[in-house]
PDB file of C-alpha atoms in Angstrom:
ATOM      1  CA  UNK A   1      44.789  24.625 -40.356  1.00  0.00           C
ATOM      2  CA  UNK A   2      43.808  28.189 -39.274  1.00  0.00           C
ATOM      3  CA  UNK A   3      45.635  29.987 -42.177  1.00  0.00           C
ATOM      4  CA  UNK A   4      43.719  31.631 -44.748  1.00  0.00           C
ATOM      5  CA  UNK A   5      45.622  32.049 -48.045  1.00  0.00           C
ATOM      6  CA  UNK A   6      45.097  35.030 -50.460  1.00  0.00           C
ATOM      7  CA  UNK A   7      46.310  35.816 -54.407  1.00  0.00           C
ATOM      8  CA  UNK A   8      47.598  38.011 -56.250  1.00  0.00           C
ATOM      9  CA  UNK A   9      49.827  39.747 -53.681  1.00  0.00           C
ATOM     10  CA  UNK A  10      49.614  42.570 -56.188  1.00  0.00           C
ATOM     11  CA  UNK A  11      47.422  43.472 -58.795  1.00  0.00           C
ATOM     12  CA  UNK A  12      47.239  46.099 -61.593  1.00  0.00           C
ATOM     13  CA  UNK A  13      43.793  46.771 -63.584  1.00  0.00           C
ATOM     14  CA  UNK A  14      42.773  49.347 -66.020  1.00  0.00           C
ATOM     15  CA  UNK A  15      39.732  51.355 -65.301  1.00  0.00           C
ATOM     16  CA  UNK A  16      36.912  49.496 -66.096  1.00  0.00           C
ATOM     17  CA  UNK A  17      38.024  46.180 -66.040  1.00  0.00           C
ATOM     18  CA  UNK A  18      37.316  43.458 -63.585  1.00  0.00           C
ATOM     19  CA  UNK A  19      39.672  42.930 -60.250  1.00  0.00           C
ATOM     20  CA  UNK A  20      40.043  39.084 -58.974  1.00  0.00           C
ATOM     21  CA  UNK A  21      41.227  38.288 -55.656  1.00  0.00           C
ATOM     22  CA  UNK A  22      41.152  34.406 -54.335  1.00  0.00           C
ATOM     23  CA  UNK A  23      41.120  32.965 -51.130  1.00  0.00           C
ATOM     24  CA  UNK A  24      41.918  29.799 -50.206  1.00  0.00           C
ATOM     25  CA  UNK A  25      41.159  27.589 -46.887  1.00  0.00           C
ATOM     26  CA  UNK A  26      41.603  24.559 -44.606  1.00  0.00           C
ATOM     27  CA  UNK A  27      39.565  24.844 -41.480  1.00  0.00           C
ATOM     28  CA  UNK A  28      35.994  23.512 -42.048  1.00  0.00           C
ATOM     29  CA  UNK A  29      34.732  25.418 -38.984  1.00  0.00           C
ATOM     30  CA  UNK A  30      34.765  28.368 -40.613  1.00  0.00           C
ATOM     31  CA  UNK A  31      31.433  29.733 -40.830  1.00  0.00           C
ATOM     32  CA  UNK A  32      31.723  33.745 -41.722  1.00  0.00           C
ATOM     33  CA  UNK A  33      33.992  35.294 -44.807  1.00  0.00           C
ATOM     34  CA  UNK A  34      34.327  38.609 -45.272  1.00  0.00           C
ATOM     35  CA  UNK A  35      36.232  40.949 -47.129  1.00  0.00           C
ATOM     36  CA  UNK A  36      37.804  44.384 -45.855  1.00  0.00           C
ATOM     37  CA  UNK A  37      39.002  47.038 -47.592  1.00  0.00           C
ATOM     38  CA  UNK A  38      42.171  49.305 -46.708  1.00  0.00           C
ATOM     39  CA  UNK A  39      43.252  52.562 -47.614  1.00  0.00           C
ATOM     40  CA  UNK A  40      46.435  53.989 -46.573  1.00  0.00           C
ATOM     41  CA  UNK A  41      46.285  55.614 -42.632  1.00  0.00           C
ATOM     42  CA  UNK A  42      43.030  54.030 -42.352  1.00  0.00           C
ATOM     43  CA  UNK A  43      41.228  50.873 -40.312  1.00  0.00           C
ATOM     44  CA  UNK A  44      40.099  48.120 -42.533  1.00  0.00           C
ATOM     45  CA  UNK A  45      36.548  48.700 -43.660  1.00  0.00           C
ATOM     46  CA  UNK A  46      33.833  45.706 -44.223  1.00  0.00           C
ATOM     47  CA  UNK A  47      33.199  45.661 -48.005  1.00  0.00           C
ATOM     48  CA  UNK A  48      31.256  42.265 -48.264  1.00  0.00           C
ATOM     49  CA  UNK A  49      30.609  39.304 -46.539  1.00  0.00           C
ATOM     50  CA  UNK A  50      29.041  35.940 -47.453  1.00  0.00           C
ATOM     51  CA  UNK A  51      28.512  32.651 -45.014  1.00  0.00           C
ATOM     52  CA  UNK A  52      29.163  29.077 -46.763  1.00  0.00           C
ATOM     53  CA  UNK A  53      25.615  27.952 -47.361  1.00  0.00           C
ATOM     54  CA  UNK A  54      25.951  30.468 -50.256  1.00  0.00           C
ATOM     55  CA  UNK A  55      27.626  30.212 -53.283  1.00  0.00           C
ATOM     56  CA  UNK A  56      27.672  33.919 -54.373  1.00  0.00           C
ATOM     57  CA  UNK A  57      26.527  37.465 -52.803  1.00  0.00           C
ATOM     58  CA  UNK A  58      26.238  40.769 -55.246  1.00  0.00           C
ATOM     59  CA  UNK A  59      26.606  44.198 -53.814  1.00  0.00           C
ATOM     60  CA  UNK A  60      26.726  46.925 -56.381  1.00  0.00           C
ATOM     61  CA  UNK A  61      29.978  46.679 -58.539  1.00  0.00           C
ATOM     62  CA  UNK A  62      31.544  43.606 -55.600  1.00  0.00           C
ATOM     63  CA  UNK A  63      30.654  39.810 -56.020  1.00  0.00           C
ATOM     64  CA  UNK A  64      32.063  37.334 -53.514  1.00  0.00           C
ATOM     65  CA  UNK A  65      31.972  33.821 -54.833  1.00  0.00           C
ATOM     66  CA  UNK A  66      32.157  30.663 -52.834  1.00  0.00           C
ATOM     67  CA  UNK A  67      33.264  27.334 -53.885  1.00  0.00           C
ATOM     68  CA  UNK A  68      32.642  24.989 -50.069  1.00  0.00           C
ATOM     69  CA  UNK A  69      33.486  21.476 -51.663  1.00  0.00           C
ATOM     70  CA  UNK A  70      36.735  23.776 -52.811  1.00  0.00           C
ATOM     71  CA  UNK A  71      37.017  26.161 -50.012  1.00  0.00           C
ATOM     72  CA  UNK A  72      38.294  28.651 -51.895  1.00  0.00           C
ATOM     73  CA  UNK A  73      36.128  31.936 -52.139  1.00  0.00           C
ATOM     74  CA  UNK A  74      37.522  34.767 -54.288  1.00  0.00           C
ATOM     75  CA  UNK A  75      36.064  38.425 -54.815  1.00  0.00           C
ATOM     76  CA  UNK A  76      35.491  40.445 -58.057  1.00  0.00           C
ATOM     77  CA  UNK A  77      34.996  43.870 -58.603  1.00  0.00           C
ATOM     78  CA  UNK A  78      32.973  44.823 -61.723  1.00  0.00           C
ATOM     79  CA  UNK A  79      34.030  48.130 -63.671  1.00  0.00           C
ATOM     80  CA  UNK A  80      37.314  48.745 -61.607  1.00  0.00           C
ATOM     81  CA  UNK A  81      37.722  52.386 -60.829  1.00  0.00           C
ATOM     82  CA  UNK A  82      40.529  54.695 -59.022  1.00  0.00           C
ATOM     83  CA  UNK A  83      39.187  54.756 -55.884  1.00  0.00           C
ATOM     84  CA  UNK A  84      39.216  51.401 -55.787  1.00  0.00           C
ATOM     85  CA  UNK A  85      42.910  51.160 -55.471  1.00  0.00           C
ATOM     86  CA  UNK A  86      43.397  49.969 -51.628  1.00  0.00           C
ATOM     87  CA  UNK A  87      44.329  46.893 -50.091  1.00  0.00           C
ATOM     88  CA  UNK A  88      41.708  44.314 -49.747  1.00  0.00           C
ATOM     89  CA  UNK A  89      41.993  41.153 -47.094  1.00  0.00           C
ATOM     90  CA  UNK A  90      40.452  38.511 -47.055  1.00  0.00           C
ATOM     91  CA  UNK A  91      39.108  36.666 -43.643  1.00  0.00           C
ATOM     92  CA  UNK A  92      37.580  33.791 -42.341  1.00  0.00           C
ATOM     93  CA  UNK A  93      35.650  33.553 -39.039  1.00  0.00           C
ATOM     94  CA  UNK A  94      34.962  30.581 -36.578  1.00  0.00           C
ATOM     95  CA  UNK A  95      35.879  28.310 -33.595  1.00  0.00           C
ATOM     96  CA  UNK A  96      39.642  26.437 -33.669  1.00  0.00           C
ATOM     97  CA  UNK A  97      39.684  22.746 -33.468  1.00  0.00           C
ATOM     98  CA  UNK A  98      38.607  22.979 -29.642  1.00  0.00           C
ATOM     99  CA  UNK A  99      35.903  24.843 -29.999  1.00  0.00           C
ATOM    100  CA  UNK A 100      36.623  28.330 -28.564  1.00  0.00           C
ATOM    101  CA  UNK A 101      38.031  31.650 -29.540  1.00  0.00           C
ATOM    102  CA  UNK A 102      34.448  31.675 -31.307  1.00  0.00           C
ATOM    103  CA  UNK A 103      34.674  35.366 -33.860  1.00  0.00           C
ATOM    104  CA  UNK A 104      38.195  35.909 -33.724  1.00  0.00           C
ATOM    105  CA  UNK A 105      38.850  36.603 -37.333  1.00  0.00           C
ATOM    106  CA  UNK A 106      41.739  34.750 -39.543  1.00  0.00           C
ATOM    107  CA  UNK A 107      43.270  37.165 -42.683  1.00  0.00           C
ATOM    108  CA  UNK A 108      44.664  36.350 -45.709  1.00  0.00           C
ATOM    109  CA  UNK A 109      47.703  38.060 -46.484  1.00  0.00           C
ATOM    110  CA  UNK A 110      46.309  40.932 -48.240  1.00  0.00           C
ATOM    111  CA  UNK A 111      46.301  42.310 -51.794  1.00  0.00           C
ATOM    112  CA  UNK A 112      47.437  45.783 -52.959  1.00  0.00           C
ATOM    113  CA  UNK A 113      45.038  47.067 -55.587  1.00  0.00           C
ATOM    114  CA  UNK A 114      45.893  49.628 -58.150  1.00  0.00           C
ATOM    115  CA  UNK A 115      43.672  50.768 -60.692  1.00  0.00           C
ATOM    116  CA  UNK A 116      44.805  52.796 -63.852  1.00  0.00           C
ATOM    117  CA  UNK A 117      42.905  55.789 -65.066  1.00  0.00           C
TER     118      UNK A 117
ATOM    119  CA  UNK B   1      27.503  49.888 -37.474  1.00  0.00           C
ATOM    120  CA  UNK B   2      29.650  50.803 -34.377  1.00  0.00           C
ATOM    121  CA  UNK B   3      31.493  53.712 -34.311  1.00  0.00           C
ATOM    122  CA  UNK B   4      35.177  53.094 -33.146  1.00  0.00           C
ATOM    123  CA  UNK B   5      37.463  55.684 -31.773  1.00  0.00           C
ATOM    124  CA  UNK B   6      41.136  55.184 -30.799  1.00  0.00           C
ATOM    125  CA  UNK B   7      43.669  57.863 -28.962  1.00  0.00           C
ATOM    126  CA  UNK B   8      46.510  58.452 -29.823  1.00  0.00           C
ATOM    127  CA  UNK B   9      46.118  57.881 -33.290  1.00  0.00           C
ATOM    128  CA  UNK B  10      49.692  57.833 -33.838  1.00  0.00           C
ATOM    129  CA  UNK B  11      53.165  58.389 -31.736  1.00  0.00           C
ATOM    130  CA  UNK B  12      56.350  57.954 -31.824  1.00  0.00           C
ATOM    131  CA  UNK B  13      58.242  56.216 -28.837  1.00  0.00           C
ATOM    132  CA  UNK B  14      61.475  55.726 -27.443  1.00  0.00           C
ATOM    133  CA  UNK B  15      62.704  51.974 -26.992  1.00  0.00           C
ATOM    134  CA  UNK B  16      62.057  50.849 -23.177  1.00  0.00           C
ATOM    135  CA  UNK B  17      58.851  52.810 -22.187  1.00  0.00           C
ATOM    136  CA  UNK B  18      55.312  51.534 -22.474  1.00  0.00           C
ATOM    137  CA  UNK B  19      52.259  52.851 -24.528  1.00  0.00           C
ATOM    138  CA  UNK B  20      48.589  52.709 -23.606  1.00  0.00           C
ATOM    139  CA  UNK B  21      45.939  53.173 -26.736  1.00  0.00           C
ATOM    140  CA  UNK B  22      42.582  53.401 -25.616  1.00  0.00           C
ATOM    141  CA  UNK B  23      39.731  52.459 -27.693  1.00  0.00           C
ATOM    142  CA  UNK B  24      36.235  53.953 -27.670  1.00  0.00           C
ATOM    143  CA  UNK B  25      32.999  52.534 -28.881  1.00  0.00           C
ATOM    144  CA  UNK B  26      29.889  54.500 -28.985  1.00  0.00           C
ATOM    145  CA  UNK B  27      27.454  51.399 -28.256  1.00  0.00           C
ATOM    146  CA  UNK B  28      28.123  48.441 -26.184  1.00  0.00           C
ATOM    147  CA  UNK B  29      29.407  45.421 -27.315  1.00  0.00           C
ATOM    148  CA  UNK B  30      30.165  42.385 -26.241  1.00  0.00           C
ATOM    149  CA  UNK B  31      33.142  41.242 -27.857  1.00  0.00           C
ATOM    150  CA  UNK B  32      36.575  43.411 -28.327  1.00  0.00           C
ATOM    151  CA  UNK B  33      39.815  42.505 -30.127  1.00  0.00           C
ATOM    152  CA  UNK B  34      42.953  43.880 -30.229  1.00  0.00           C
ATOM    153  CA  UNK B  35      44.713  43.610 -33.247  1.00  0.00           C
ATOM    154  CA  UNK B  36      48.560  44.145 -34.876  1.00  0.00           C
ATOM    155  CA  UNK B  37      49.652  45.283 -38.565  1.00  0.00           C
ATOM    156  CA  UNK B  38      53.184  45.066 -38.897  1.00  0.00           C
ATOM    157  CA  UNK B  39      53.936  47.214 -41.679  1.00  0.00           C
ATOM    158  CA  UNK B  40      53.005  45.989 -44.975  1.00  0.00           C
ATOM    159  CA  UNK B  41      51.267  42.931 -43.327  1.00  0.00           C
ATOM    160  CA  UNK B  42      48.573  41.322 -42.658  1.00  0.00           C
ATOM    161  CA  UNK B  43      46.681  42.076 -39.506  1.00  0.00           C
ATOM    162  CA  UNK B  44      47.514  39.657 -36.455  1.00  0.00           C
ATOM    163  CA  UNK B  45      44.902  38.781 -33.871  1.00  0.00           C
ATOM    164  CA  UNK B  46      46.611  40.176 -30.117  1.00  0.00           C
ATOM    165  CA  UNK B  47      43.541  39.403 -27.452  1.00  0.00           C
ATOM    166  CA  UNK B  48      39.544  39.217 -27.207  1.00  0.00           C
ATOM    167  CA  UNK B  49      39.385  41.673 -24.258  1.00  0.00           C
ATOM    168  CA  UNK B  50      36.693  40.415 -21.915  1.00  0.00           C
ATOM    169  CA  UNK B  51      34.727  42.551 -19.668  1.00  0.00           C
ATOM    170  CA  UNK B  52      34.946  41.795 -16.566  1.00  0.00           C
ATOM    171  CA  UNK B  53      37.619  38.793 -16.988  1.00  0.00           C
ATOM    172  CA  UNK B  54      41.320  38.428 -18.498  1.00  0.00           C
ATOM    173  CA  UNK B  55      41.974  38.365 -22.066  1.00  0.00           C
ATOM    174  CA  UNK B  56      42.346  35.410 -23.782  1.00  0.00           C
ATOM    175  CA  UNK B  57      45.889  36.269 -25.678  1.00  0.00           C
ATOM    176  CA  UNK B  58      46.778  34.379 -29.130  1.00  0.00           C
ATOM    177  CA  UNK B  59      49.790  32.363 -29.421  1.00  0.00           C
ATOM    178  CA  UNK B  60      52.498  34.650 -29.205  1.00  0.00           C
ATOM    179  CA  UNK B  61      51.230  37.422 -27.043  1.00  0.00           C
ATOM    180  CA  UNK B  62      51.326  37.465 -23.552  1.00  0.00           C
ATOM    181  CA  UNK B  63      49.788  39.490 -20.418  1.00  0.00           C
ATOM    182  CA  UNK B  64      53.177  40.843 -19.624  1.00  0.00           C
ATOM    183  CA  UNK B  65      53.949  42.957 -23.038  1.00  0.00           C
ATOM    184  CA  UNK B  66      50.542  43.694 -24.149  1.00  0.00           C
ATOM    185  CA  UNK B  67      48.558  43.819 -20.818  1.00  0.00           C
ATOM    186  CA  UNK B  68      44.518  44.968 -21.664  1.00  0.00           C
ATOM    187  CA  UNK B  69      41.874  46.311 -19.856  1.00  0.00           C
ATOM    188  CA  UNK B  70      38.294  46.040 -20.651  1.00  0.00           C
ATOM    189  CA  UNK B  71      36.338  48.095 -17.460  1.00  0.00           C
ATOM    190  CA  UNK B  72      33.110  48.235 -19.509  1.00  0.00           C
ATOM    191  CA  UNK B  73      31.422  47.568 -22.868  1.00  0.00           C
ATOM    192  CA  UNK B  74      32.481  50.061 -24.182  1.00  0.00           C
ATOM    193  CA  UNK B  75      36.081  50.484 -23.722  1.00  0.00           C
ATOM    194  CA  UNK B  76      38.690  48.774 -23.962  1.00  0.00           C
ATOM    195  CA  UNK B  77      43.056  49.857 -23.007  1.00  0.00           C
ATOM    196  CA  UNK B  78      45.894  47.851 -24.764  1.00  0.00           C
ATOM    197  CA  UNK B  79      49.467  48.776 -23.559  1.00  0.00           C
ATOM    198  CA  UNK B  80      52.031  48.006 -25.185  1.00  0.00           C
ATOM    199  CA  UNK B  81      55.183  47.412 -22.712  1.00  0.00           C
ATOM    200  CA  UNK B  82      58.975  48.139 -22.725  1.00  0.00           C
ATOM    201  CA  UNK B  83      58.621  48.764 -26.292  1.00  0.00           C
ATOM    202  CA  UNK B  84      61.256  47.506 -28.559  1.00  0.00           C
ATOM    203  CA  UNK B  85      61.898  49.000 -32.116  1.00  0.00           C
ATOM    204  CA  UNK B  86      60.057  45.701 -33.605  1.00  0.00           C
ATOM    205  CA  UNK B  87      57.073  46.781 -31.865  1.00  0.00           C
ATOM    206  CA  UNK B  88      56.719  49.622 -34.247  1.00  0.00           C
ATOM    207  CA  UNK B  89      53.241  48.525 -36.030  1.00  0.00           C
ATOM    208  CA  UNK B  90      49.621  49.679 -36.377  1.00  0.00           C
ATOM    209  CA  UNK B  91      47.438  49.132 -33.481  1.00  0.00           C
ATOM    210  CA  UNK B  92      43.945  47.833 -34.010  1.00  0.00           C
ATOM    211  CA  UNK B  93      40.841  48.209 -32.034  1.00  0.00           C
ATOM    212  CA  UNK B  94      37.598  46.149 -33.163  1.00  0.00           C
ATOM    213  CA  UNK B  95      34.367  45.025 -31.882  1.00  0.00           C
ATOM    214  CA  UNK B  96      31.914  42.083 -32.674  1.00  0.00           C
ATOM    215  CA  UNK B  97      28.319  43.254 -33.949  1.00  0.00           C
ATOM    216  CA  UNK B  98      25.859  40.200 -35.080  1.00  0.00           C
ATOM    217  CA  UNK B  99      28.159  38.513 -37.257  1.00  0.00           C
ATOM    218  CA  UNK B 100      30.602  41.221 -38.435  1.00  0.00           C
ATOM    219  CA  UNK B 101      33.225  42.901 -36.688  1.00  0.00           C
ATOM    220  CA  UNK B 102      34.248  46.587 -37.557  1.00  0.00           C
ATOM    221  CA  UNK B 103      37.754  48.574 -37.073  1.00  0.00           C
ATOM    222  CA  UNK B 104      38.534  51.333 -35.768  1.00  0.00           C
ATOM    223  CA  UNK B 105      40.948  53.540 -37.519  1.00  0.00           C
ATOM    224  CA  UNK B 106      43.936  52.154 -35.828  1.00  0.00           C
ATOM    225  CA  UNK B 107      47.175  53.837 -33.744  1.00  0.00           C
ATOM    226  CA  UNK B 108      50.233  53.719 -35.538  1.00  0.00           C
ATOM    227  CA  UNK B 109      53.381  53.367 -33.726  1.00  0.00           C
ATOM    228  CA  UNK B 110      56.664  54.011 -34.142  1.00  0.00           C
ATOM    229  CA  UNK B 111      59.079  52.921 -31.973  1.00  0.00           C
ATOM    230  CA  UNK B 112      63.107  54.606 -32.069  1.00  0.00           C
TER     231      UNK B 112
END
């Protein structure tokens, strides 16, 4: 119930197109998805984050969209460029089925990124 | 956002010893996790290190291997004990801030 589940594993876009990444869930409680991004030697890094009450958030090229009745929330990135090749994770924030380990974060499996010039 | 700092950021370690990463933020925070990537994984949730307390450990973790120490808010010391080569992973530090939590830039180990 605490997994999060995240497609493609892999993914390969030309430059310019759009990257999709879904997420899938089971746990209700969840109150808090974000999405990190990963380069190589590096700590994840927060790219976007949305909270259930909302069915999509827009930062620059990044969308997250959220389907609650579904629980499924996916990311796309708009105009896919080079730098954009990393892995991105997917997470999912809230209490267990007790009631405690309130912010400990649940991630999806992850999804390598490559963009083509 | 917090700024995280870790030490060492990477090492290499012979099978039977122990290894203690320290993590550094520049602000204090409440809430500090301690987090595995195996490699090409997912990251794992280890411990919330509590200041002041014990850390609560995740289902498969115990005190014994990965013993942590939290003496303030803002640092936080995960060992890693009698290391075995499957131990050989990237260490995470990371810290709650309002609603998001932010990574430092990891230790990478690598046990022989």
């Amino acid at each position: 119930q605490q997994q999060v589940k995240q497609s493609p594993q892999s993914l390969i876009v030309q430059k310019g197109g759009i990257s999709i990444i879904n997420c899938a869930y089971e746990n209700t409680a969840f109150d808090y998805f974000p999405w990190y991004q990963q380069f190589p030697g590096k700590g994840p890094a927060l790219l976007i984050a949305i909270r259930p009450d909302v069915s999509e958030k827009k930062e620059g090229r990044f969308t997250i969209s959220f389907n609650k009745s579904a629980k499924q929330f996916s990311l796309h990135i708009m105009d896919s460029q080079p730098g954009d090749s990393a892995t991105y994770f997917c997470a999912a924030r809230g209490s267990d089925a007790g009631g405690t380990s309130y912010g400990k974060l649940t991630f999806g499996q992850g999804t390598i990124l490559t963009v083509h010039p | 956002s917090a700024v995280i700092s870790q030490k060492p950021s990477r090492d290499i370690c012979q099978r039977g010893t122990s290894l203690t990463i320290q993590c550094q933020v520049d602000s204090q925070v409440t809430m500090m996790f301690w987090y595995r990537q195996q490699p090409g994984q997912s990251l794992t949730l280890i411990a919330t290190a509590n200041q002041g307390s014990e850390a609560t450990y995740e289902s498969g973790f115990v005190i014994d291997k990965f013993p942590i120490s939290r003496p303030n808010l803002t640092f936080s010391t995960l060992t890693v004990s009698n290391m075995s080569p499957e131990d050989s992973s990237i260490y995470l530090c990371s810290v709650g801030q309002g609603s998001t939590q932010y990574f430092g830039p990891g230790t990478r180990l690598t046990v022989l």
